[in-house]
Short mmCIF file of C-alpha atoms in Angstrom, two decimals:
data_model
loop_
_atom_site.label_atom_id
_atom_site.label_comp_id
_atom_site.label_asym_id
_atom_site.label_seq_id
_atom_site.Cartn_x
_atom_site.Cartn_y
_atom_site.Cartn_z
CA MET A 1 -4.18 -15.30 -11.14
CA ASP A 2 -3.51 -13.25 -14.28
CA SER A 3 -2.27 -9.73 -13.51
CA ARG A 4 -4.12 -8.43 -16.58
CA PHE A 5 -7.43 -9.38 -14.93
CA PHE A 6 -6.62 -7.35 -11.82
CA SER A 7 -5.34 -4.45 -13.92
CA LYS A 8 -8.68 -4.33 -15.71
CA PHE A 9 -10.55 -4.77 -12.41
CA PHE A 10 -8.60 -1.93 -10.79
CA LYS A 11 -9.28 0.43 -13.70
CA GLN A 12 -12.98 -0.40 -13.68
CA LEU A 13 -13.26 0.10 -9.93
CA LEU A 14 -11.38 3.39 -10.20
CA GLY A 15 -13.82 4.58 -12.89
CA VAL A 16 -16.84 3.57 -10.82
CA SER A 17 -15.43 5.31 -7.74
CA ILE A 18 -14.81 8.53 -9.65
CA LEU A 19 -18.35 8.38 -10.98
CA ILE A 20 -19.73 7.92 -7.46
CA LEU A 21 -17.62 10.78 -6.17
CA SER A 22 -18.78 13.11 -8.93
CA GLN A 23 -22.40 12.45 -8.00
CA SER A 24 -21.92 12.68 -4.22
CA THR A 25 -22.50 15.66 -2.00
CA PHE A 26 -18.84 16.11 -1.10
CA LEU A 27 -18.20 17.95 -4.36
CA HIS A 28 -20.73 20.58 -3.31
CA ALA A 29 -19.48 20.82 0.27
CA GLN A 30 -15.85 20.45 -0.87
CA LYS A 31 -14.88 18.41 2.19
CA LEU A 32 -11.91 16.07 2.35
CA SER A 33 -9.39 14.60 4.77
CA LEU A 34 -5.60 14.59 4.48
CA GLY A 35 -3.18 12.44 6.42
CA VAL A 36 -0.02 10.39 6.70
CA LYS A 37 0.28 6.85 7.96
CA GLY A 38 2.90 4.23 8.66
CA GLY A 39 3.67 1.09 10.58
CA PRO A 40 5.14 -2.42 10.59
CA LEU A 41 3.99 -5.35 8.52
CA ALA A 42 4.53 -9.11 8.40
CA LEU A 43 4.21 -11.16 5.23
CA TRP A 44 4.82 -14.58 3.79
CA SER A 45 4.90 -16.16 0.34
CA ALA A 46 2.04 -18.37 -0.79
CA TYR A 47 2.69 -20.98 -3.47
CA GLY A 48 -0.22 -21.96 -5.67
CA ASP A 49 0.99 -25.44 -6.62
CA LYS A 50 1.13 -28.39 -4.26
CA ASP A 51 4.55 -29.52 -5.54
CA ASP A 52 5.99 -26.05 -4.94
CA ARG A 53 4.64 -25.95 -1.40
CA GLN A 54 6.34 -29.27 -0.66
CA GLU A 55 9.69 -28.10 -2.00
CA PHE A 56 9.68 -24.52 -0.66
CA ASP A 57 8.80 -23.54 2.91
CA SER A 58 7.86 -19.89 3.37
CA LYS A 59 8.73 -18.15 6.65
CA PRO A 60 7.35 -14.80 7.93
CA LYS A 61 9.21 -11.71 6.76
CA LEU A 62 9.03 -8.34 8.54
CA GLY A 63 8.82 -4.96 6.81
CA TYR A 64 7.17 -1.56 7.00
CA SER A 65 5.08 0.90 5.00
CA VAL A 66 4.55 4.67 4.87
CA SER A 67 1.99 6.52 2.77
CA GLY A 68 -0.12 9.61 2.28
CA ILE A 69 -3.92 9.62 2.51
CA ILE A 70 -6.65 11.59 0.76
CA GLY A 71 -10.23 10.82 1.82
CA PHE A 72 -13.56 12.01 0.45
CA PRO A 73 -16.74 11.58 2.52
CA LEU A 74 -19.76 10.08 0.82
CA LYS A 75 -23.32 9.64 2.06
CA LYS A 76 -24.40 7.38 4.97
CA LYS A 77 -21.00 7.22 6.72
CA TYR A 78 -19.21 5.96 3.60
CA ALA A 79 -15.93 7.38 2.36
CA CYS A 80 -13.60 6.91 -0.61
CA ILE A 81 -9.92 6.70 0.39
CA PHE A 82 -6.89 7.08 -1.88
CA GLU A 83 -3.47 6.01 -0.55
CA GLY A 84 -0.05 6.25 -2.12
CA GLY A 85 3.32 5.48 -0.60
CA TYR A 86 6.32 3.22 -0.16
CA SER A 87 6.82 -0.18 1.44
CA GLN A 88 9.66 -2.57 2.19
CA ARG A 89 8.61 -6.20 1.92
CA GLY A 90 10.19 -9.41 0.64
CA ARG A 91 10.39 -13.19 0.93
CA LYS A 92 12.05 -15.64 3.28
CA VAL A 93 12.08 -19.11 1.73
CA ILE A 94 13.64 -22.38 2.94
CA PHE A 95 14.48 -25.03 0.30
CA ASN A 96 16.88 -27.89 -0.53
CA ASN A 97 15.26 -30.08 2.15
CA GLY A 98 15.66 -27.38 4.76
CA PHE A 99 19.39 -26.79 4.24
CA SER A 100 19.26 -23.55 2.18
CA GLN A 101 17.40 -20.27 2.41
CA ASN A 102 16.80 -17.12 0.42
CA ASN A 103 16.12 -14.05 2.58
CA ALA A 104 15.12 -11.37 0.07
CA THR A 105 14.15 -7.74 0.69
CA TYR A 106 11.99 -5.99 -1.93
CA ARG A 107 10.98 -2.34 -2.16
CA PHE A 108 7.74 -1.10 -3.74
CA THR A 109 5.70 1.98 -4.43
CA ASP A 110 2.05 1.29 -3.58
CA PHE A 111 -1.35 2.71 -4.50
CA SER A 112 -4.69 1.75 -2.96
CA LEU A 113 -8.31 2.69 -3.59
CA LEU A 114 -10.63 1.88 -0.68
CA LEU A 115 -14.31 2.08 0.11
CA GLN A 116 -14.74 2.73 3.83
CA ARG A 117 -17.82 2.35 6.05
CA SER A 118 -17.84 3.91 9.54
CA PHE A 119 -19.91 3.32 12.68
CA SER A 120 -19.94 5.75 15.61
CA PHE A 121 -19.64 4.74 19.27
CA ASN A 122 -18.92 6.42 22.61
CA LEU A 123 -15.24 6.07 23.40
CA SER A 124 -15.91 7.76 26.74
CA LYS A 125 -18.67 9.87 28.25
CA ASN A 126 -17.95 12.96 26.15
CA ILE A 127 -15.91 11.50 23.30
CA VAL A 128 -17.49 10.01 20.18
CA ALA A 129 -15.22 7.86 17.99
CA ASP A 130 -15.70 5.66 14.93
CA TRP A 131 -14.75 2.15 14.06
CA TYR A 132 -14.66 1.27 10.39
CA PHE A 133 -13.95 -1.41 7.86
CA SER A 134 -12.54 -0.90 4.38
CA ILE A 135 -12.08 -2.90 1.22
CA GLY A 136 -10.46 -2.19 -2.12
CA PRO A 137 -7.68 -3.05 -4.57
CA GLN A 138 -3.98 -2.34 -4.23
CA ILE A 139 -1.39 -2.07 -6.97
CA SER A 140 2.37 -2.16 -6.25
CA TYR A 141 5.32 -1.50 -8.52
CA TRP A 142 8.49 -3.47 -7.73
CA LEU A 143 11.32 -0.93 -7.54
CA ASN A 144 14.40 -2.95 -6.55
CA GLY A 145 15.70 -5.41 -4.00
CA ASP A 146 18.55 -7.35 -2.47
CA GLY A 147 19.04 -10.31 -0.21
CA VAL A 148 21.16 -13.09 1.18
CA VAL A 149 21.22 -16.68 -0.09
CA GLY A 150 23.00 -19.69 1.34
CA SER A 151 22.89 -22.27 4.08
CA VAL A 152 20.47 -21.73 6.99
CA ASP A 153 23.42 -22.26 9.37
CA ASN A 154 25.59 -19.39 8.15
CA GLU A 155 25.29 -15.77 7.02
CA GLY A 156 25.25 -16.66 3.32
CA GLN A 157 26.15 -14.57 0.29
CA ALA A 158 24.67 -11.11 -0.29
CA TYR A 159 23.28 -10.19 -3.70
CA THR A 160 21.58 -7.31 -5.53
CA ILE A 161 18.57 -7.79 -7.80
CA VAL A 162 18.89 -6.95 -11.50
CA PHE A 163 15.79 -6.89 -13.71
CA ASP A 164 15.59 -8.00 -17.35
CA GLU A 165 19.27 -8.60 -17.98
CA ALA A 166 20.91 -11.75 -19.35
CA PHE A 167 22.63 -13.97 -16.80
CA THR A 168 26.39 -13.64 -17.37
CA GLY A 169 27.37 -16.86 -15.60
CA LEU A 170 29.99 -14.96 -13.61
CA ILE A 171 30.19 -14.71 -9.85
CA ASP A 172 29.12 -11.07 -9.57
CA ASN A 173 26.79 -11.23 -6.56
CA LYS A 174 23.74 -10.34 -8.63
CA MET A 175 20.36 -12.02 -8.82
CA TYR A 176 19.10 -11.87 -12.40
CA LEU A 177 15.31 -11.75 -12.58
CA ASN A 178 13.68 -12.18 -15.97
CA ASP A 179 10.03 -12.58 -16.96
CA VAL A 180 8.89 -11.28 -13.58
CA ASN A 181 5.77 -9.27 -12.76
CA ARG A 182 6.87 -5.88 -11.50
CA TRP A 183 3.23 -4.76 -11.29
CA LEU A 184 1.61 -6.70 -8.45
CA PHE A 185 -2.11 -6.60 -7.68
CA GLY A 186 -3.88 -7.43 -4.43
CA LEU A 187 -7.01 -6.85 -2.39
CA ASN A 188 -7.17 -4.93 0.93
CA PHE A 189 -9.36 -5.81 3.92
CA GLY A 190 -9.07 -3.36 6.82
CA LEU A 191 -10.56 -2.92 10.28
CA GLY A 192 -9.76 0.20 12.25
CA MET A 193 -10.74 2.90 14.71
CA GLN A 194 -10.72 6.70 14.39
CA ALA A 195 -10.48 8.80 17.56
CA PRO A 196 -10.68 12.61 17.81
CA LEU A 197 -7.59 14.58 18.85
CA GLY A 198 -9.31 17.95 19.08
CA GLY A 199 -10.53 20.30 16.40
CA ALA A 200 -10.37 18.75 12.94
CA ARG A 201 -7.58 16.31 13.84
CA LYS A 202 -8.07 12.55 14.05
CA LEU A 203 -5.97 9.50 14.95
CA ASN A 204 -6.56 6.31 12.98
CA VAL A 205 -5.33 2.86 14.00
CA GLU A 206 -5.92 0.07 11.48
CA LEU A 207 -5.24 -3.63 11.14
CA ARG A 208 -5.17 -4.65 7.48
CA PHE A 209 -4.83 -7.88 5.54
CA ILE A 210 -3.64 -7.70 1.92
CA SER A 211 -4.11 -10.76 -0.25
CA GLY A 212 -1.72 -10.69 -3.20
CA HIS A 213 -3.04 -12.21 -6.42
CA THR A 214 -0.08 -11.81 -8.77
CA TYR A 215 2.87 -14.20 -8.86
CA PHE A 216 6.31 -12.61 -8.61
CA GLY A 217 7.38 -14.65 -11.61
CA GLU A 218 7.85 -18.26 -12.74
CA ARG A 219 9.81 -21.24 -11.44
CA ASN A 220 12.85 -20.40 -13.58
CA SER A 221 12.69 -16.57 -13.38
CA ALA A 222 15.69 -16.26 -11.03
CA SER A 223 19.33 -16.87 -12.00
CA TYR A 224 22.32 -16.64 -9.68
CA SER A 225 26.01 -17.49 -9.99
CA TRP A 226 25.81 -20.19 -7.30
CA GLN A 227 25.19 -23.53 -8.99
CA ASN A 228 23.39 -25.00 -5.97
CA PHE A 229 20.87 -22.17 -5.79
CA GLU A 230 17.31 -22.89 -6.84
CA ASP A 231 14.58 -20.34 -6.31
CA ASN A 232 10.94 -20.30 -7.33
CA LEU A 233 9.10 -17.02 -7.92
CA ARG A 234 5.78 -18.68 -8.71
CA SER A 235 4.27 -17.33 -5.49
CA ASN A 236 2.31 -14.32 -4.32
CA GLU A 237 2.34 -12.53 -0.99
CA LYS A 238 0.00 -12.33 1.98
CA ILE A 239 0.49 -9.25 4.18
CA LEU A 240 -0.70 -8.33 7.66
CA SER A 241 -0.05 -4.68 8.63
CA LEU A 242 -0.70 -2.46 11.63
CA THR A 243 -0.64 1.28 10.95
CA ALA A 244 -1.29 4.55 12.73
CA ALA A 245 -2.43 7.63 10.80
CA TYR A 246 -2.64 11.33 11.61
CA VAL A 247 -5.59 12.84 9.73
CA ILE A 248 -6.92 16.39 9.37
CA ASN A 249 -10.43 17.12 8.07
CA VAL A 250 -10.53 20.06 5.66
CA ASP A 251 -13.55 22.06 4.46
CA LEU A 252 -12.48 24.06 1.41
CA LYS A 253 -15.81 25.87 1.24
CA ASP A 254 -15.37 27.36 4.71
CA ARG A 255 -11.84 28.46 3.88
CA LYS A 256 -12.96 30.19 0.70
CA GLN A 257 -15.78 31.93 2.57
CA GLY A 258 -13.34 33.05 5.24
CA ARG A 259 -10.97 34.58 2.70
CA SER A 260 -13.86 36.23 0.87
CA THR A 261 -15.12 37.83 4.09
CA LYS A 262 -11.66 39.14 4.94
CA ASP A 263 -11.25 40.59 1.44
CA LYS A 264 -14.56 42.43 1.76
CA GLU A 265 -13.56 43.83 5.15
CA VAL A 266 -10.33 45.14 3.70
CA LYS A 267 -12.15 46.76 0.77
CA ARG A 268 -14.76 48.35 3.02
CA LYS A 269 -12.25 49.65 5.54
CA PRO A 270 -12.30 53.51 5.31
CA VAL A 271 -9.13 55.29 4.42
CA LYS A 272 -8.01 57.76 7.07
CA LYS A 273 -7.21 61.24 5.81
CA ARG A 274 -3.88 62.73 6.76
CA LYS A 275 -3.93 65.92 8.77
CA ARG A 276 -2.18 68.89 7.22
#
């Protein structure tokens, strides 16, 4: 699907979310949650055209992601979650009737905007936890990449990705990518659980599926010095991730009140007179 559509959709959803946040009670209570998360992921390329699917066979590719989290509670157990971080993903594609493969590793910076709905349950007799589901758009920027291309029976030839440069025709171990989409848009679907760790600390475990909706490029976007190499970037990615997050709930209002009280105590503290 057209990346411009998802760019417009993401901007509109971001505007609506900010509007909701500005009208919600969290701005008055000044509550938020901060955290870090990370974990492994598995992904595969999905070709939109039948002919491409017959010619290219996508295999699972492993990677990982790390990110920071800022969450704002809304009414009725809803929350708005912003995530930003880094991920290592890629493609593993078999072609040439099963004789050749391209095992590529791509690196991205990622941003997500999620609407989360929680439901409380008793994890044990005295411990109340939450399970939740979340949905929202993700946008990724393609930073760089490398890979190995060759026969499936040997190690192949390593290469480094170069964006928007003319193919020289020389054997320089570079993959020249032109007319590619470095901004990739997708949609997140998450299911997770949040358990208390004591005080304001929480542990989140989430299983998430990300459906990519932007093609990496076109059928002829990749050029390499090997004459027998044929790649096809007219595919998007489907990602399954499992992450763990350490989260701390913060109430800025309470902190400000605490500092104000301490300041007053210092001002009111009588000054002892020195004895002569």
